[in-house]
Short mmCIF file of C-alpha atoms in Angstrom, two decimals:
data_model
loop_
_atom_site.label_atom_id
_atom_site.label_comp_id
_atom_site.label_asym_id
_atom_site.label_seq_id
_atom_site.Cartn_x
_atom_site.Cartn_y
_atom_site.Cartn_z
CA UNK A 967 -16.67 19.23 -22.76
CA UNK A 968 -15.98 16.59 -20.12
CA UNK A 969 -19.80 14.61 -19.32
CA UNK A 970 -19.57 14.01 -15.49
CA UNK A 971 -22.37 11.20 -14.35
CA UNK A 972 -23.73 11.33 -11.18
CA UNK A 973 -26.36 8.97 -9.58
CA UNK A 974 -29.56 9.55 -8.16
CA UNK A 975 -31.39 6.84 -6.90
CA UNK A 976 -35.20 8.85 -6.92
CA UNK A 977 -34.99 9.93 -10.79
CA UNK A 978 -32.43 7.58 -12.05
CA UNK A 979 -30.28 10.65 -13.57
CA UNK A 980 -30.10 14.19 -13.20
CA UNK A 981 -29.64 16.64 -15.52
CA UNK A 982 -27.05 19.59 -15.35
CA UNK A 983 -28.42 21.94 -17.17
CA UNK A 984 -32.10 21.57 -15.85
CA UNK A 985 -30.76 21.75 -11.75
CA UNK A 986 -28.35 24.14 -12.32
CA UNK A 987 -30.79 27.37 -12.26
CA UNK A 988 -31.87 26.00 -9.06
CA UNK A 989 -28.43 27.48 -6.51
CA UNK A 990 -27.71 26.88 -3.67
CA UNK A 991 -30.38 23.56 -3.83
CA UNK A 992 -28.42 22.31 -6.90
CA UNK A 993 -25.26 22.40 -4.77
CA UNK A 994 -26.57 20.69 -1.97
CA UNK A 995 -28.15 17.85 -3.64
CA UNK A 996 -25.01 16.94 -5.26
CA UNK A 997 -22.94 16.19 -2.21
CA UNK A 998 -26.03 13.91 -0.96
CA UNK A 999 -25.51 10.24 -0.99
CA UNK A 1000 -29.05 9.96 -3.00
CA UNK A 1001 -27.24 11.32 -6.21
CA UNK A 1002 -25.22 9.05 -8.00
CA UNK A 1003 -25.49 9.82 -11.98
CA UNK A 1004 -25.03 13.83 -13.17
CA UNK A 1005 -25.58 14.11 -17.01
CA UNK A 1006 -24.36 16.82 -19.01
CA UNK A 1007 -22.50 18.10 -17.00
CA UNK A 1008 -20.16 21.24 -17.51
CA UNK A 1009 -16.08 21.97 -15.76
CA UNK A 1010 -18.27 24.35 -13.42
CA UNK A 1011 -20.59 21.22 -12.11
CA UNK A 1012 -17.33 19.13 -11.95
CA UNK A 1013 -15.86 21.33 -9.90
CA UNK A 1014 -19.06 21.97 -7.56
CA UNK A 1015 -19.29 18.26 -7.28
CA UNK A 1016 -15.63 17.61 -6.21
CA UNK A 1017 -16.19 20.54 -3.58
CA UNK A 1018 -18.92 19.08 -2.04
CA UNK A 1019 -17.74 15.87 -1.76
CA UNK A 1020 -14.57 16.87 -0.30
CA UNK A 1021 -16.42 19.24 2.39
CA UNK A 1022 -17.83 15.49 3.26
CA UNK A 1023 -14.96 14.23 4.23
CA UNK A 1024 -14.84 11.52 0.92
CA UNK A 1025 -12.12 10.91 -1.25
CA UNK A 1026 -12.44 12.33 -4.69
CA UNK A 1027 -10.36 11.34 -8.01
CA UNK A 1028 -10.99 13.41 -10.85
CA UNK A 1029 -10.27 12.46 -15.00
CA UNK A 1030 -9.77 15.69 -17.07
CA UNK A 1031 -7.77 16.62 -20.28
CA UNK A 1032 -9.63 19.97 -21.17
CA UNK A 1033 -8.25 23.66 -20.04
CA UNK A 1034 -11.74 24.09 -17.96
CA UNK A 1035 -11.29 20.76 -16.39
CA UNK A 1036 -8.24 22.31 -14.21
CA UNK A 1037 -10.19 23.42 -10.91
CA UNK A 1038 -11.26 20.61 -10.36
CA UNK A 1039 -7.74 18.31 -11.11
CA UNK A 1040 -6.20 20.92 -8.65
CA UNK A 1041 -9.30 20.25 -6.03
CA UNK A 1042 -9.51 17.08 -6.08
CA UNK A 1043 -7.31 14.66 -3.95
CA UNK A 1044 -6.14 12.79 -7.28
CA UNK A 1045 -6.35 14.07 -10.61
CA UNK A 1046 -6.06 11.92 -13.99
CA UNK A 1047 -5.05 14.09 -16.90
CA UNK A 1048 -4.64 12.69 -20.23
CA UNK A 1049 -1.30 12.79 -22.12
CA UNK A 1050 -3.61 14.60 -25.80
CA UNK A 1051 -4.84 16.96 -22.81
CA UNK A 1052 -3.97 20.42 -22.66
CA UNK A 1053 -0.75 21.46 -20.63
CA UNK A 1054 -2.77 23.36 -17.90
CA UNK A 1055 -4.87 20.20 -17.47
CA UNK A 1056 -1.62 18.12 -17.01
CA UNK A 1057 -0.26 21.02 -15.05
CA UNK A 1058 -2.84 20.79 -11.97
CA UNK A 1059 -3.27 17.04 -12.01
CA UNK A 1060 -1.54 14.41 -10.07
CA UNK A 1061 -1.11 11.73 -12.20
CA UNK A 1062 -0.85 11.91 -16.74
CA UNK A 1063 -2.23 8.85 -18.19
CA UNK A 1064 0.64 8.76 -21.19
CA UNK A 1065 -1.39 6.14 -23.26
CA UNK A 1066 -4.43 7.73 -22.64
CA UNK A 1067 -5.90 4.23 -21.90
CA UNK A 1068 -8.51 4.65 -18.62
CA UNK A 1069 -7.29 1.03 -17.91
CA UNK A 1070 -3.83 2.35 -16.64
CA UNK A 1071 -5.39 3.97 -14.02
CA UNK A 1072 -6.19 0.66 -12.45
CA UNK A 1073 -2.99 -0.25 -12.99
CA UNK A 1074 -1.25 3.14 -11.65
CA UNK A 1075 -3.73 2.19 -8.73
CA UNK A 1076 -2.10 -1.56 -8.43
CA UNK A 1077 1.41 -0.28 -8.21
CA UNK A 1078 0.68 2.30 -5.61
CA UNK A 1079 -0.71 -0.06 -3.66
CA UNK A 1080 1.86 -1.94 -4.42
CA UNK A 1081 4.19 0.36 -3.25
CA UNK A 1082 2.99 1.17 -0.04
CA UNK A 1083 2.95 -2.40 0.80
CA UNK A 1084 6.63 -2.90 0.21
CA UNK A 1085 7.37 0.24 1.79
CA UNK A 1086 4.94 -1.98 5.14
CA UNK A 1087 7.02 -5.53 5.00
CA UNK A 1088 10.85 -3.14 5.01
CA UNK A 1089 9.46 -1.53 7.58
CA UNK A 1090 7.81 -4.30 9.73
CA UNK A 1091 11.32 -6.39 9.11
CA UNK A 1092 13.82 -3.59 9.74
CA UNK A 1093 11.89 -2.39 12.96
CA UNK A 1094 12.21 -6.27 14.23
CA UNK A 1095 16.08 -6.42 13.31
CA UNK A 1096 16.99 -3.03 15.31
CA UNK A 1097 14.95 -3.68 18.32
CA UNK A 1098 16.32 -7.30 18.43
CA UNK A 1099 19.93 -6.16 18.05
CA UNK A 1100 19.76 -2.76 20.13
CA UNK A 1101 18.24 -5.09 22.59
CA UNK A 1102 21.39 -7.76 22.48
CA UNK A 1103 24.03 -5.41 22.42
CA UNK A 1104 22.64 -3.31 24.99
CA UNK A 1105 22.10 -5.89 27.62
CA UNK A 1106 25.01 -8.18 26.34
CA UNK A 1107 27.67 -4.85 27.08
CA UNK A 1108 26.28 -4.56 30.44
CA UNK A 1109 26.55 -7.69 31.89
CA UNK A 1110 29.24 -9.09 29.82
CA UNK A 1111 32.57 -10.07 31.94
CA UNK A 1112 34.49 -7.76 29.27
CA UNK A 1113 32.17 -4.92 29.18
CA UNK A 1114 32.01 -5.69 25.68
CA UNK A 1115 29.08 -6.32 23.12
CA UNK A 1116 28.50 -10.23 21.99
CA UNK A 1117 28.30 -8.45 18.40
CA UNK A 1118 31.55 -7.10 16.74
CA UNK A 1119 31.36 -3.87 14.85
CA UNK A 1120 32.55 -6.21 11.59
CA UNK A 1121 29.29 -8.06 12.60
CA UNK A 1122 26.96 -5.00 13.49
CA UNK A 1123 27.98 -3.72 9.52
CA UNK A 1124 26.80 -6.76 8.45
CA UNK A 1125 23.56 -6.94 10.05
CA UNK A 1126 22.92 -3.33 8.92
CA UNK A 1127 23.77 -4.68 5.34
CA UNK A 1128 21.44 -7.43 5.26
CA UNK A 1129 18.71 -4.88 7.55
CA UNK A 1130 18.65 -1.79 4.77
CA UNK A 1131 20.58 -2.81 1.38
CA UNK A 1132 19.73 -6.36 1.14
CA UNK A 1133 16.23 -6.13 2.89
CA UNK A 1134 15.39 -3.05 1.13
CA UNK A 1135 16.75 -5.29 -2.47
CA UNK A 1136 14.27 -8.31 -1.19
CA UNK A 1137 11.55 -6.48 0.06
CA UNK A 1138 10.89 -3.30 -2.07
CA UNK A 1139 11.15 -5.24 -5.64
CA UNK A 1140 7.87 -7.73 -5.98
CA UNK A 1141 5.42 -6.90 -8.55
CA UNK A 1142 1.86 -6.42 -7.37
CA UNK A 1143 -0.69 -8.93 -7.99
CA UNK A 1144 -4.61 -8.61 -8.59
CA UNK A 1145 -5.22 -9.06 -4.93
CA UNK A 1146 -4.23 -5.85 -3.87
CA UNK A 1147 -7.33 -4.82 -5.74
CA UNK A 1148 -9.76 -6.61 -3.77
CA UNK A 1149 -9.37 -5.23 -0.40
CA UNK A 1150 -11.08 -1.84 0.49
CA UNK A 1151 -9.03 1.28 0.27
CA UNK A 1152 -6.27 2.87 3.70
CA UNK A 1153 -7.75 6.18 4.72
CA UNK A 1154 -5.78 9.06 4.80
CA UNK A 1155 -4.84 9.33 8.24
CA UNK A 1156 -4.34 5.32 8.53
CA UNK A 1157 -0.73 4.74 10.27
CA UNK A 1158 1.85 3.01 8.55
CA UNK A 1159 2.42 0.72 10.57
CA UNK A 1160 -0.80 -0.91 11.46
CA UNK A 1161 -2.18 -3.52 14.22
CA UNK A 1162 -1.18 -6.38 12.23
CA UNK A 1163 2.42 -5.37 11.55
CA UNK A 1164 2.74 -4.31 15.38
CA UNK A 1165 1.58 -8.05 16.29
CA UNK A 1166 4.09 -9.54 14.38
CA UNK A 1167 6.96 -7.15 15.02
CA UNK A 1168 6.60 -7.50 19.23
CA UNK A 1169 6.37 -11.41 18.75
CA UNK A 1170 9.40 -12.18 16.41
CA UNK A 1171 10.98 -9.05 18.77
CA UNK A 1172 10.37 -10.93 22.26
CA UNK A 1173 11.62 -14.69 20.91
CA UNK A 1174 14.65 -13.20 19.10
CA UNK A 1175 15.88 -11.25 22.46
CA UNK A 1176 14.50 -14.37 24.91
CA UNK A 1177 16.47 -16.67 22.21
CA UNK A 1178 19.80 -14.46 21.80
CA UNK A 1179 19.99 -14.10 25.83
CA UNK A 1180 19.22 -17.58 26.76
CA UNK A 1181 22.12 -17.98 24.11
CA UNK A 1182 24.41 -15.45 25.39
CA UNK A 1183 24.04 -16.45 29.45
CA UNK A 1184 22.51 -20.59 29.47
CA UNK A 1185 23.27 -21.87 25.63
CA UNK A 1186 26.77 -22.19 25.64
CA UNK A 1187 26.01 -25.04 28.01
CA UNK A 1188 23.87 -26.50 25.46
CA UNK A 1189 26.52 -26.40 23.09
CA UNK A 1190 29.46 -27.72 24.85
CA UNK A 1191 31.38 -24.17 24.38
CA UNK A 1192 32.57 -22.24 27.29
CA UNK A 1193 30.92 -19.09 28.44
CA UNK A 1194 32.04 -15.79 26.07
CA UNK A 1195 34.72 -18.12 24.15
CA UNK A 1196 35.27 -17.33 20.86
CA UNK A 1197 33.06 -20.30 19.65
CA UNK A 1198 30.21 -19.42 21.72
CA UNK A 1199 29.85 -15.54 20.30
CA UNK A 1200 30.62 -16.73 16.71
CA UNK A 1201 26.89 -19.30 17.69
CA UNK A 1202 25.38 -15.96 19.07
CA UNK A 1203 25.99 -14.17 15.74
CA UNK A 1204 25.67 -16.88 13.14
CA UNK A 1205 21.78 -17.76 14.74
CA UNK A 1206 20.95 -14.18 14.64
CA UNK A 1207 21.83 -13.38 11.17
CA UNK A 1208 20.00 -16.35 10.19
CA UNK A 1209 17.11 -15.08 12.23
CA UNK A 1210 16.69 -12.60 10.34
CA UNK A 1211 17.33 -14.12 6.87
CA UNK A 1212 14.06 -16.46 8.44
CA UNK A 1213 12.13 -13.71 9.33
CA UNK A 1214 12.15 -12.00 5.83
CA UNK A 1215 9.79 -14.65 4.99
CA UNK A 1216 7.69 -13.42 7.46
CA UNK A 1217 7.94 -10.09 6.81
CA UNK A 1218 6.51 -10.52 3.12
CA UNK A 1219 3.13 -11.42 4.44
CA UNK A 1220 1.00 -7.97 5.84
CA UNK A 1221 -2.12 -9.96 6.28
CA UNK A 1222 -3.60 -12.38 8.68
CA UNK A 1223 -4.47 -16.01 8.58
CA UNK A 1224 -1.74 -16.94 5.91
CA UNK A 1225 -0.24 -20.06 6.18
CA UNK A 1226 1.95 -20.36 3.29
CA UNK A 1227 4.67 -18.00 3.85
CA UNK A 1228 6.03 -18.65 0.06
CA UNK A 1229 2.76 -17.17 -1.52
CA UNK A 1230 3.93 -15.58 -4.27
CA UNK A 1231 7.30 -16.26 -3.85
CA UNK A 1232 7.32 -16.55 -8.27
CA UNK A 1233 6.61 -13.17 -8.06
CA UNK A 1234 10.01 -11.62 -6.40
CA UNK A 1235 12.95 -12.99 -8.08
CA UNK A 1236 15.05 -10.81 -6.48
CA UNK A 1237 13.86 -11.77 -2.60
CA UNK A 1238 15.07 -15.74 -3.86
CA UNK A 1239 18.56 -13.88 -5.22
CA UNK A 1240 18.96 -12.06 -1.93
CA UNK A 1241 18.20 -14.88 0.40
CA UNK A 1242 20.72 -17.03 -1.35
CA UNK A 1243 23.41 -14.38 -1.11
CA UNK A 1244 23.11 -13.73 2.34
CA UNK A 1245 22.94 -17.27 3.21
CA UNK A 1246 26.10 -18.15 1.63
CA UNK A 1247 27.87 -14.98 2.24
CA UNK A 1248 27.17 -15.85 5.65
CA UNK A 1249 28.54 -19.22 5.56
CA UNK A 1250 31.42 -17.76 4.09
CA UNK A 1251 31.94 -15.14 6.88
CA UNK A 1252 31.70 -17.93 9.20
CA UNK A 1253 34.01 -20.77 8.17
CA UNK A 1254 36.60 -18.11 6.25
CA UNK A 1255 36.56 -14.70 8.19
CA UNK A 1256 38.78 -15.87 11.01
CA UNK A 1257 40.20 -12.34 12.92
CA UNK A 1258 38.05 -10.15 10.24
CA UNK A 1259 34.69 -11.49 11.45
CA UNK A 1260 35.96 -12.16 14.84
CA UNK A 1261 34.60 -16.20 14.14
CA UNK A 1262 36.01 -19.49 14.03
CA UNK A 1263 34.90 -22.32 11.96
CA UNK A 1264 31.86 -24.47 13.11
CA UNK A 1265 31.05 -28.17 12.35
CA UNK A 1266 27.76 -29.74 10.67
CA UNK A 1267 26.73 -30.31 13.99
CA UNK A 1268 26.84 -27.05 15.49
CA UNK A 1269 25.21 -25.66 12.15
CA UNK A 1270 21.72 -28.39 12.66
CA UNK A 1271 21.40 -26.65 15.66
CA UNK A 1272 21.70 -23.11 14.81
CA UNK A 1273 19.34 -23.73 11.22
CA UNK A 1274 17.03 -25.39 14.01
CA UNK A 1275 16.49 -22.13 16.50
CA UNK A 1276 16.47 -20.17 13.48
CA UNK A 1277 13.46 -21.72 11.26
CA UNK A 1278 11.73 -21.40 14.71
CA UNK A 1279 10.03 -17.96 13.90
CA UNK A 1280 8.52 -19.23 10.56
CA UNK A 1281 6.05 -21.46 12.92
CA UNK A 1282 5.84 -18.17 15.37
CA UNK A 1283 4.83 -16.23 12.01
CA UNK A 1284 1.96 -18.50 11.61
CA UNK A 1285 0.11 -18.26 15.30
CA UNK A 1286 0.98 -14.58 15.12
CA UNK A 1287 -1.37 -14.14 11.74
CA UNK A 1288 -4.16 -16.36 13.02
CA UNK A 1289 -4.47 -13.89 16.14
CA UNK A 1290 -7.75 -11.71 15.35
CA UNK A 1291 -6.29 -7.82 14.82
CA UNK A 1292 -8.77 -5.59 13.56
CA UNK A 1293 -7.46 -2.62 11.66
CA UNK A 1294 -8.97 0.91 12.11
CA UNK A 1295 -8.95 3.68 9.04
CA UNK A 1296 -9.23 7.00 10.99
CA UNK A 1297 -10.20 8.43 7.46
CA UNK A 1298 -12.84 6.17 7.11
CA UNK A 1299 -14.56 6.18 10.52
CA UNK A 1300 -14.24 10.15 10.19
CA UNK A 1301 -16.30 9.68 7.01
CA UNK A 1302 -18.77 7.24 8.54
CA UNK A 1303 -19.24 9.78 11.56
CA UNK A 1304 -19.85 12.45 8.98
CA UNK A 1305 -22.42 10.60 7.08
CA UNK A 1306 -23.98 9.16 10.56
CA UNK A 1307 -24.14 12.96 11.64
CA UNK A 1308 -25.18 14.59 8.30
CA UNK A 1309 -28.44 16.48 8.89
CA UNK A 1310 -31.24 15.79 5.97
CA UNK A 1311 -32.01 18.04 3.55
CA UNK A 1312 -35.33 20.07 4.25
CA UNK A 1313 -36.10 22.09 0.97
CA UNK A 1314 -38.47 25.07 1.88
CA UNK A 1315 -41.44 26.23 0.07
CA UNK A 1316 -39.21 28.33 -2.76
CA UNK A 1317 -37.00 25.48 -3.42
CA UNK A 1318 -40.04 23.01 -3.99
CA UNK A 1319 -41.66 25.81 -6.59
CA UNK A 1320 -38.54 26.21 -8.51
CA UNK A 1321 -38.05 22.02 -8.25
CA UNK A 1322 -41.94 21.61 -9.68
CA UNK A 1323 -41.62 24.09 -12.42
CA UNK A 1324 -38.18 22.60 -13.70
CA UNK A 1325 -38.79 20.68 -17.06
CA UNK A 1326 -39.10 17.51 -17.19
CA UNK A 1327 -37.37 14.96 -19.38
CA UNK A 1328 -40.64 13.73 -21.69
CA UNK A 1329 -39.89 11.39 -24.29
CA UNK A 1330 -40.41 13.65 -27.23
CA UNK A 1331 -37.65 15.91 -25.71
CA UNK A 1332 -35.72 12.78 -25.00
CA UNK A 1333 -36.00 11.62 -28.82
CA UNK A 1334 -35.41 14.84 -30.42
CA UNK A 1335 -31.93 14.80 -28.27
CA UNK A 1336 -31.18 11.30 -29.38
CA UNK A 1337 -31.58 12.68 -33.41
CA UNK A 1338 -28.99 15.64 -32.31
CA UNK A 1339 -26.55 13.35 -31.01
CA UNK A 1340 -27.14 10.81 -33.80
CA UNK A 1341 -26.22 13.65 -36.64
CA UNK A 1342 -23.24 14.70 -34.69
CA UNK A 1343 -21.91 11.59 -34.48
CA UNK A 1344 -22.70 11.04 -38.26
CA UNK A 1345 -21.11 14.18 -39.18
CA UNK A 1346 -17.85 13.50 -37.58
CA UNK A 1347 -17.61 10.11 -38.96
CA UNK A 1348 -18.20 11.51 -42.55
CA UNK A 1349 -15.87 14.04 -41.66
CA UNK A 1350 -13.30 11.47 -40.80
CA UNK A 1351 -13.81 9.76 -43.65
CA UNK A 1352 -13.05 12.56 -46.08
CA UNK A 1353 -10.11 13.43 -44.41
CA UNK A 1354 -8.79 9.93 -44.47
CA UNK A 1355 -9.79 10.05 -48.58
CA UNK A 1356 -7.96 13.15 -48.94
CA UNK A 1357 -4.66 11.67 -47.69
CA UNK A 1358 -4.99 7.94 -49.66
CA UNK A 1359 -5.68 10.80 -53.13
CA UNK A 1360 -2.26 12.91 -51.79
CA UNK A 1361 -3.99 15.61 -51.16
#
């Protein structure tokens, strides 16, 4: 049998099997905020707990391994099964603990986290990339003298590399760490995209377009190039791709008021691998891709300046995060207006009769239960032991 414990802040605990004779009362004290420890408690209480807390709007998780423990697995918004458990426990649940260690549930709840906030910084980076570029390309078409984009289809493929294979290679691969566990839970209905991540994709969004048309209709003044020469588009691309390669840094970070764009930085091998690739693929493309990559090669002079627009959004990041955002979980203000809203419990004169002539826990009763559990603990460790002298003997 699986013992369920439930708090209740007037008696300390409650007992199952004393409150459950007591109906519809039992059921509603249950889901109150008052009860917090439930002892003894049977698959049938489980399940009438889970219930009630879900009909409040909370978020219930659920550890089960017996065949009586399914209801509840199935009802409940996460349900832990263990791998010994029987298959129709592991059946209705969500998640099978294989080492049947409760510790790997923190852990399963690390990498989800986890998860979700790599799933955030690909997001928050690609969305930045294809505004900026649908932006440039849009605009640059229009007014260009040509009719023609300032980015080559050679050059759009290898943006959309280095936005989904390469960003999704940097972005998607670093392993959680022990903060993730600190801050409070996403409700449900929270967006994916939150208030924070909106911040910082409009702000790198508006320099990156400002930057790429100041570039495309005043910078190749700045430069000494003439206007839509092959030197100044080959500047155009080469400062937007290493925009972007920039703004990855940026795009790690979810939170505000971080400073230190490489925090954690040990942690992602594979972001380090991918931001050297690109870097020197792109140098490659540059210098060696000629008619291919529709560029010509650029001296050390030219490169200072493009390196020096394009570290410009790592200082951006930084007076983006320290701007006060405050993030609303619908899930969470729907359960706060539930709990705000709940109505108190007024027990009539029947339910106070059958509460008064419950038994109470007395510490005879209390003792006598204490012996039972003692033997049954003693019998199943002699038990053990004879089984374990039966195999040394070979029998």
């Amino acid at each position: 049998m699986f013992f369920f414990f439930f708090f209740q802040a007037e008696d300390g605990i409650r007992d199952a099997q004393e409150s459950r004779g007591l109906g519809d009362v039992y059921k509603r004290q249950v889901s109150t905020q008052s009860t917090g420890v439930l002892a003894r408690a049977s698959p049938t209480d489980k399940r009438i707990l889970v219930n009630a807390l879900m009909e409040r709007g909370e978020v219930v998780a659920v550890t089960g391994d017996g065949t009586n423990d399914a209801p509840a697995l199935k009802s409940a918004n996460v349900g832990f099964a263990m791998n010994t458990g029987t298959d129709v426990a592991k059946n209705a649940s969500d998640v099978v603990i294989l080492d049947d260690n409760f510790r790997s549930i923190v852990t399963a709840m690390k990498w989800g986290r986890n998860v979700n906030d790599n799933i955030s910084k690909f997001i928050q980076f690609q969305t930045t990339v294809n505004v900026a570029a649908v932006t440039i390309a849009f605009v640059g078409a229009i007014f260009s003298g040509t009719s023609e984009s300032p980015l080559k289809p050679v050059q759009l493929l290898w943006l959309n590399l280095i936005m989904d294979t390469m960003a999704a290679l940097a972005l998607a691969t670093e392993t959680p760490s022990e903060d993730v566990l600190t801050r409070p839970p996403r409700g449900r209905q929270a967006p994916l995209i939150g208030r924070r991540m909106w911040v910082n994709i409009i702000g790198q969004s508006i320099y990156q377009i400002v930057l790429q048309l100041w570039l495309l209709y005043r910078g190749y003044e700045y430069f000494g190039f003439e206007h839509e020469s092959i030197e100044h588009l080959t500047v155009v691309f080469n400062i937007f791709v290493l925009l972007q390669v920039v703004n990855e840094f940026n795009a790690r970070i979810l939170k505000g008021g971080v400073i230190n764009v490489f925090t954690g930085i040990h942690r992602c091998p594979m972001f380090v691998a991918v931001i050297i690739v690109t870097s020197v693929v792109q140098w490659i493309g540059v210098t060696y891709g000629g008619a291919f990559m529709h560029t010509v090669p650029i001296d050390l002079e030219t490169w200072k300046k493009c390196i020096m627009f394009s570290l410009a959004p790592l200082v951006i990041g930084i007076f983006l995060r320290q701007i006060p955002v405050t993030e609303v979980s619908t899930e969470l203000a729907v359960c706060r207006r539930r709990d705000d809203n709940m109505e108190p419990i007024e027990e009539t004169e029947e339910e106070e009769e059958m509460l008064a002539a419950r038994p109470k826990m007395t510490f005879q009763r209390a003792a006598f239960s204490i012996v039972a559990q003692l033997k049954v603990v003693g019998a199943l460790a002699e038990a053990q032991a004879n089984a374990e002298a039966r195999r040394e003997s070979g029998f």
